mmCIF file of C-alpha atoms in Angstrom:
data_model
loop_
_atom_site.group_PDB
_atom_site.id
_atom_site.type_symbol
_atom_site.label_atom_id
_atom_site.label_comp_id
_atom_site.label_asym_id
_atom_site.label_seq_id
_atom_site.Cartn_x
_atom_site.Cartn_y
_atom_site.Cartn_z
ATOM 1 C CA GLY A 1 -83.549 107.052 89.014
ATOM 2 C CA GLU A 2 -81.997 110.204 90.384
ATOM 3 C CA ASN A 3 -78.226 110.232 90.640
ATOM 4 C CA VAL A 4 -75.238 112.441 90.919
ATOM 5 C CA GLY A 5 -73.469 113.355 87.699
ATOM 6 C CA LEU A 6 -70.465 115.305 86.538
ATOM 7 C CA HIS A 7 -69.892 118.023 83.983
ATOM 8 C CA LEU A 8 -66.360 116.992 82.983
ATOM 9 C CA PRO A 9 -64.698 113.582 83.193
ATOM 10 C CA THR A 10 -61.149 115.007 82.990
ATOM 11 C CA LEU A 11 -59.452 118.231 83.982
ATOM 12 C CA SER A 12 -55.865 119.242 83.334
ATOM 13 C CA VAL A 13 -54.291 122.243 85.084
ATOM 14 C CA GLN A 14 -50.886 123.779 85.585
ATOM 15 C CA GLU A 15 -49.208 123.569 88.953
ATOM 16 C CA GLY A 16 -50.036 126.647 90.982
ATOM 17 C CA ASP A 17 -53.304 127.350 89.197
ATOM 18 C CA ASN A 18 -56.692 127.041 90.838
ATOM 19 C CA SER A 19 -58.847 124.042 89.936
ATOM 20 C CA ILE A 20 -62.611 123.865 89.812
ATOM 21 C CA ILE A 21 -64.367 120.508 89.689
ATOM 22 C CA ASN A 22 -68.100 120.491 89.093
ATOM 23 C CA CYS A 23 -70.906 118.169 90.016
ATOM 24 C CA ALA A 24 -74.620 118.215 89.212
ATOM 25 C CA TYR A 25 -77.177 116.473 91.348
ATOM 26 C CA SER A 26 -80.782 115.784 90.533
ATOM 27 C CA ASN A 27 -82.415 114.993 93.874
ATOM 28 C CA SER A 28 -83.673 118.262 95.305
ATOM 29 C CA ALA A 29 -84.298 116.509 98.638
ATOM 30 C CA SER A 30 -80.600 115.703 99.144
ATOM 31 C CA ASP A 31 -79.306 117.570 102.172
ATOM 32 C CA TYR A 32 -75.714 116.497 102.641
ATOM 33 C CA PHE A 33 -72.868 116.447 100.141
ATOM 34 C CA ILE A 34 -69.310 115.191 100.281
ATOM 35 C CA TRP A 35 -66.228 115.444 98.104
ATOM 36 C CA TYR A 36 -63.779 112.553 98.016
ATOM 37 C CA LYS A 37 -60.324 112.235 96.500
ATOM 38 C CA GLN A 38 -59.124 108.903 95.180
ATOM 39 C CA GLU A 39 -55.513 108.305 94.246
ATOM 40 C CA SER A 40 -54.563 105.410 92.034
ATOM 41 C CA GLY A 41 -54.772 102.075 93.828
ATOM 42 C CA LYS A 42 -56.260 103.549 97.000
ATOM 43 C CA GLY A 43 -59.646 103.977 98.584
ATOM 44 C CA PRO A 44 -61.532 107.288 98.452
ATOM 45 C CA GLN A 45 -60.392 109.858 100.986
ATOM 46 C CA PHE A 46 -62.703 112.443 102.538
ATOM 47 C CA ILE A 47 -61.919 116.037 101.564
ATOM 48 C CA ILE A 48 -64.780 118.244 102.665
ATOM 49 C CA ASP A 49 -68.522 118.168 103.187
ATOM 50 C CA ILE A 50 -71.378 120.638 103.156
ATOM 51 C CA ARG A 51 -74.978 120.619 104.316
ATOM 52 C CA SER A 52 -77.883 122.050 102.395
ATOM 53 C CA ASN A 53 -78.322 124.930 104.832
ATOM 54 C CA MET A 54 -74.968 126.316 103.683
ATOM 55 C CA ASP A 55 -73.784 127.816 100.382
ATOM 56 C CA LYS A 56 -70.068 127.664 100.969
ATOM 57 C CA ARG A 57 -67.584 125.901 103.151
ATOM 58 C CA GLN A 58 -63.828 126.267 103.261
ATOM 59 C CA GLY A 59 -61.096 123.891 104.252
ATOM 60 C CA GLN A 60 -57.380 123.891 103.807
ATOM 61 C CA ARG A 61 -56.841 125.012 100.181
ATOM 62 C CA VAL A 62 -60.290 123.693 99.266
ATOM 63 C CA THR A 63 -63.684 125.339 99.047
ATOM 64 C CA VAL A 64 -67.001 123.697 98.305
ATOM 65 C CA LEU A 65 -69.842 125.725 96.846
ATOM 66 C CA LEU A 66 -73.437 124.589 96.799
ATOM 67 C CA ASN A 67 -76.046 126.140 94.547
ATOM 68 C CA LYS A 68 -79.376 124.594 95.429
ATOM 69 C CA THR A 69 -81.263 126.622 92.847
ATOM 70 C CA VAL A 70 -79.558 124.838 89.961
ATOM 71 C CA LYS A 71 -78.574 121.752 91.967
ATOM 72 C CA HIS A 72 -74.884 122.245 91.419
ATOM 73 C CA LEU A 73 -71.873 121.490 93.588
ATOM 74 C CA SER A 74 -68.298 122.527 92.969
ATOM 75 C CA LEU A 75 -64.926 121.896 94.541
ATOM 76 C CA GLN A 76 -62.285 124.575 94.252
ATOM 77 C CA ILE A 77 -58.665 123.737 94.926
ATOM 78 C CA ALA A 78 -56.338 126.675 95.392
ATOM 79 C CA ALA A 79 -52.730 126.624 94.180
ATOM 80 C CA THR A 80 -53.045 123.127 92.768
ATOM 81 C CA GLN A 81 -50.079 120.865 93.448
ATOM 82 C CA PRO A 82 -48.885 117.653 91.772
ATOM 83 C CA GLY A 83 -50.096 115.741 94.841
ATOM 84 C CA ASP A 84 -53.618 116.862 94.010
ATOM 85 C CA SER A 85 -53.634 114.677 90.907
ATOM 86 C CA ALA A 86 -56.379 112.120 91.517
ATOM 87 C CA VAL A 87 -59.979 111.297 90.733
ATOM 88 C CA TYR A 88 -62.475 113.424 92.609
ATOM 89 C CA PHE A 89 -65.964 112.213 93.455
ATOM 90 C CA CYS A 90 -68.947 114.063 94.740
ATOM 91 C CA ALA A 91 -71.559 112.209 96.749
ATOM 92 C CA GLU A 92 -75.010 113.141 97.973
ATOM 93 C CA ASN A 93 -77.067 111.759 100.796
ATOM 94 C CA THR A 94 -80.339 110.646 99.333
ATOM 95 C CA ALA A 95 -83.127 108.175 99.940
ATOM 96 C CA LEU A 96 -82.965 104.821 98.185
ATOM 97 C CA SER A 97 -85.611 102.183 98.870
ATOM 98 C CA GLY A 98 -86.769 104.170 101.864
ATOM 99 C CA SER A 99 -83.352 104.396 103.496
ATOM 100 C CA GLU A 100 -80.782 107.162 103.352
ATOM 101 C CA LYS A 101 -77.589 106.367 101.489
ATOM 102 C CA LEU A 102 -74.704 108.089 99.818
ATOM 103 C CA VAL A 103 -74.881 108.123 96.027
ATOM 104 C CA PHE A 104 -71.622 108.824 94.213
ATOM 105 C CA GLY A 105 -70.924 110.536 90.936
ATOM 106 C CA LYS A 106 -68.687 108.877 88.385
ATOM 107 C CA GLY A 107 -65.666 111.054 89.115
ATOM 108 C CA THR A 108 -63.455 113.680 87.497
ATOM 109 C CA LYS A 109 -59.811 112.921 86.882
ATOM 110 C CA LEU A 110 -57.597 115.867 87.765
ATOM 111 C CA THR A 111 -54.119 116.001 86.268
ATOM 112 C CA VAL A 112 -51.671 118.618 87.487
ATOM 113 C CA ASN A 113 -48.919 119.483 85.053
ATOM 114 C CA PRO A 114 -45.578 120.727 86.448
ATOM 115 C CA ASP B 1 -57.363 104.355 106.127
ATOM 116 C CA ALA B 2 -59.080 105.176 109.433
ATOM 117 C CA GLY B 3 -58.447 101.774 111.017
ATOM 118 C CA ILE B 4 -60.025 99.753 108.224
ATOM 119 C CA THR B 5 -58.452 96.693 106.670
ATOM 120 C CA GLN B 6 -59.723 94.512 103.872
ATOM 121 C CA SER B 7 -58.693 90.968 103.059
ATOM 122 C CA PRO B 8 -57.654 89.651 100.711
ATOM 123 C CA ARG B 9 -56.341 92.663 98.803
ATOM 124 C CA HIS B 10 -56.259 90.743 95.532
ATOM 125 C CA LYS B 11 -58.024 87.593 94.483
ATOM 126 C CA VAL B 12 -58.426 85.658 91.261
ATOM 127 C CA THR B 13 -61.103 83.000 91.166
ATOM 128 C CA GLU B 14 -63.111 80.981 88.693
ATOM 129 C CA THR B 15 -66.747 81.328 87.703
ATOM 130 C CA GLY B 16 -69.047 79.404 89.998
ATOM 131 C CA THR B 17 -66.820 79.382 93.064
ATOM 132 C CA PRO B 18 -67.822 81.018 96.352
ATOM 133 C CA VAL B 19 -65.806 84.012 97.510
ATOM 134 C CA THR B 20 -65.795 85.833 100.834
ATOM 135 C CA LEU B 21 -64.265 89.244 101.367
ATOM 136 C CA ARG B 22 -63.592 90.538 104.825
ATOM 137 C CA CYS B 23 -63.696 94.070 106.201
ATOM 138 C CA HIS B 24 -62.273 94.692 109.647
ATOM 139 C CA GLN B 25 -62.422 97.975 111.577
ATOM 140 C CA THR B 26 -60.872 99.113 114.823
ATOM 141 C CA GLU B 27 -62.947 102.312 115.151
ATOM 142 C CA ASN B 28 -66.014 100.776 116.783
ATOM 143 C CA HIS B 29 -68.210 102.489 114.188
ATOM 144 C CA ARG B 30 -71.782 101.332 113.970
ATOM 145 C CA TYR B 31 -72.268 101.583 110.216
ATOM 146 C CA MET B 32 -70.400 99.518 107.649
ATOM 147 C CA TYR B 33 -70.800 99.422 103.883
ATOM 148 C CA TRP B 34 -69.715 97.406 100.888
ATOM 149 C CA TYR B 35 -69.318 99.148 97.532
ATOM 150 C CA ARG B 36 -68.086 98.041 94.171
ATOM 151 C CA GLN B 37 -66.250 100.333 91.801
ATOM 152 C CA ASP B 38 -66.303 99.841 88.044
ATOM 153 C CA PRO B 39 -65.206 102.091 85.179
ATOM 154 C CA GLY B 40 -68.076 104.266 84.053
ATOM 155 C CA HIS B 41 -70.187 103.504 87.123
ATOM 156 C CA GLY B 42 -68.325 104.990 90.035
ATOM 157 C CA LEU B 43 -69.009 103.593 93.481
ATOM 158 C CA ARG B 44 -72.211 101.619 93.907
ATOM 159 C CA LEU B 45 -73.581 100.361 97.190
ATOM 160 C CA ILE B 46 -73.979 96.601 97.504
ATOM 161 C CA HIS B 47 -75.067 96.095 101.125
ATOM 162 C CA TYR B 48 -74.703 97.932 104.356
ATOM 163 C CA SER B 49 -75.008 97.247 108.072
ATOM 164 C CA TYR B 50 -76.356 99.513 110.784
ATOM 165 C CA GLY B 51 -75.434 97.244 113.665
ATOM 166 C CA VAL B 52 -74.547 93.685 114.602
ATOM 167 C CA LYS B 53 -76.805 91.339 112.654
ATOM 168 C CA ASP B 54 -78.616 94.332 111.113
ATOM 169 C CA THR B 55 -78.071 94.589 107.377
ATOM 170 C CA ASP B 56 -79.881 95.943 104.344
ATOM 171 C CA LYS B 57 -79.560 95.916 100.580
ATOM 172 C CA GLY B 58 -78.038 98.580 98.423
ATOM 173 C CA GLU B 59 -78.633 99.277 94.749
ATOM 174 C CA VAL B 60 -76.617 96.327 93.342
ATOM 175 C CA SER B 61 -77.200 93.548 95.880
ATOM 176 C CA ASP B 62 -78.133 90.688 93.520
ATOM 177 C CA GLY B 63 -75.607 87.849 93.771
ATOM 178 C CA TYR B 64 -74.172 89.094 97.076
ATOM 179 C CA SER B 65 -74.869 88.360 100.712
ATOM 180 C CA VAL B 66 -73.397 89.845 103.874
ATOM 181 C CA SER B 67 -73.013 89.011 107.513
ATOM 182 C CA ARG B 68 -72.034 90.947 110.581
ATOM 183 C CA SER B 69 -71.697 88.854 113.710
ATOM 184 C CA LYS B 70 -69.601 91.417 115.603
ATOM 185 C CA THR B 71 -69.067 95.155 115.411
ATOM 186 C CA GLU B 72 -65.606 95.028 113.879
ATOM 187 C CA ASP B 73 -66.201 92.598 111.008
ATOM 188 C CA PHE B 74 -68.410 92.818 107.924
ATOM 189 C CA LEU B 75 -68.228 89.965 105.438
ATOM 190 C CA LEU B 76 -69.269 90.067 101.800
ATOM 191 C CA THR B 77 -69.977 86.738 100.116
ATOM 192 C CA LEU B 78 -70.388 85.935 96.466
ATOM 193 C CA GLU B 79 -72.222 82.617 96.583
ATOM 194 C CA SER B 80 -71.304 81.686 93.022
ATOM 195 C CA ALA B 81 -68.966 84.189 91.419
ATOM 196 C CA THR B 82 -69.640 85.395 87.876
ATOM 197 C CA SER B 83 -67.444 87.367 85.496
ATOM 198 C CA SER B 84 -69.731 90.391 85.940
ATOM 199 C CA GLN B 85 -68.595 90.525 89.570
ATOM 200 C CA THR B 86 -65.032 91.286 88.541
ATOM 201 C CA SER B 87 -64.499 94.614 90.228
ATOM 202 C CA VAL B 88 -62.749 96.521 92.969
ATOM 203 C CA TYR B 89 -64.605 96.213 96.252
ATOM 204 C CA PHE B 90 -64.419 98.852 98.946
ATOM 205 C CA CYS B 91 -65.547 98.676 102.510
ATOM 206 C CA ALA B 92 -66.501 101.858 104.318
ATOM 207 C CA ILE B 93 -67.466 102.758 107.861
ATOM 208 C CA SER B 94 -69.232 105.631 109.555
ATOM 209 C CA HIS B 95 -70.093 106.481 113.122
ATOM 210 C CA ASN B 96 -73.504 107.916 112.242
ATOM 211 C CA PRO B 97 -76.067 107.488 109.429
ATOM 212 C CA PRO B 98 -75.152 108.843 105.968
ATOM 213 C CA ARG B 99 -76.805 112.214 106.439
ATOM 214 C CA TYR B 100 -74.716 113.152 109.489
ATOM 215 C CA ASN B 101 -71.109 112.529 108.593
ATOM 216 C CA GLU B 102 -68.670 111.151 106.081
ATOM 217 C CA GLN B 103 -67.784 107.554 105.420
ATOM 218 C CA PHE B 104 -64.201 106.333 105.693
ATOM 219 C CA PHE B 105 -62.981 103.859 103.142
ATOM 220 C CA GLY B 106 -60.668 100.885 103.259
ATOM 221 C CA PRO B 107 -57.894 100.195 100.733
ATOM 222 C CA GLY B 108 -60.022 97.958 98.494
ATOM 223 C CA THR B 109 -59.995 94.388 97.226
ATOM 224 C CA ARG B 110 -59.406 93.705 93.558
ATOM 225 C CA LEU B 111 -61.403 90.633 92.520
ATOM 226 C CA THR B 112 -61.047 88.948 89.153
ATOM 227 C CA VAL B 113 -63.490 86.223 88.161
ATOM 228 C CA LEU B 114 -62.287 84.170 85.212
#
């Protein structure tokens, strides 16, 4: 079935650098996308979302880019800090068994080196 | 964790025993979800509820049942636990359907089936 995937399972960056986490999705009918951050031992935490009628959305130190042509989603984190170390998931709203549900990617582990 | 609690937070049980996990919310959100999280699979939807006594299956519902007798509580039951159900279970809530806004997650329950 269609699902959300990831380009890289791990990403290591230096503190202060910008981070880019990528996500590929395969359902062209998906119209809503979310990025979550999950720290060790905790539940996923909402970071930012974007709808399919937008190409870009900015939050505090984060930007999400959506390229519907190639079905690609990315999360950019500016001036990455040690507190950004976590696993990041993308999720898409899609139809499963006739109902709309969020489908999650497997995650990218971001490590920020001091 | 957006007014979401899960109990118990950790549980060890034996194969064949029944197990019930509880999710409690104080946000008065209509939608509630149960996910399981396993290495290599990310978050997968087990069951969800779109109102009191209104529930539906997710992608990995076999071996699980749910009940929602009041808005604030969503129970997940493993009728006869198996080792393959060893996992971390997350409850999530949302005010609107998946396509309209994000889901907020609880802290998780780590279940080990021996």
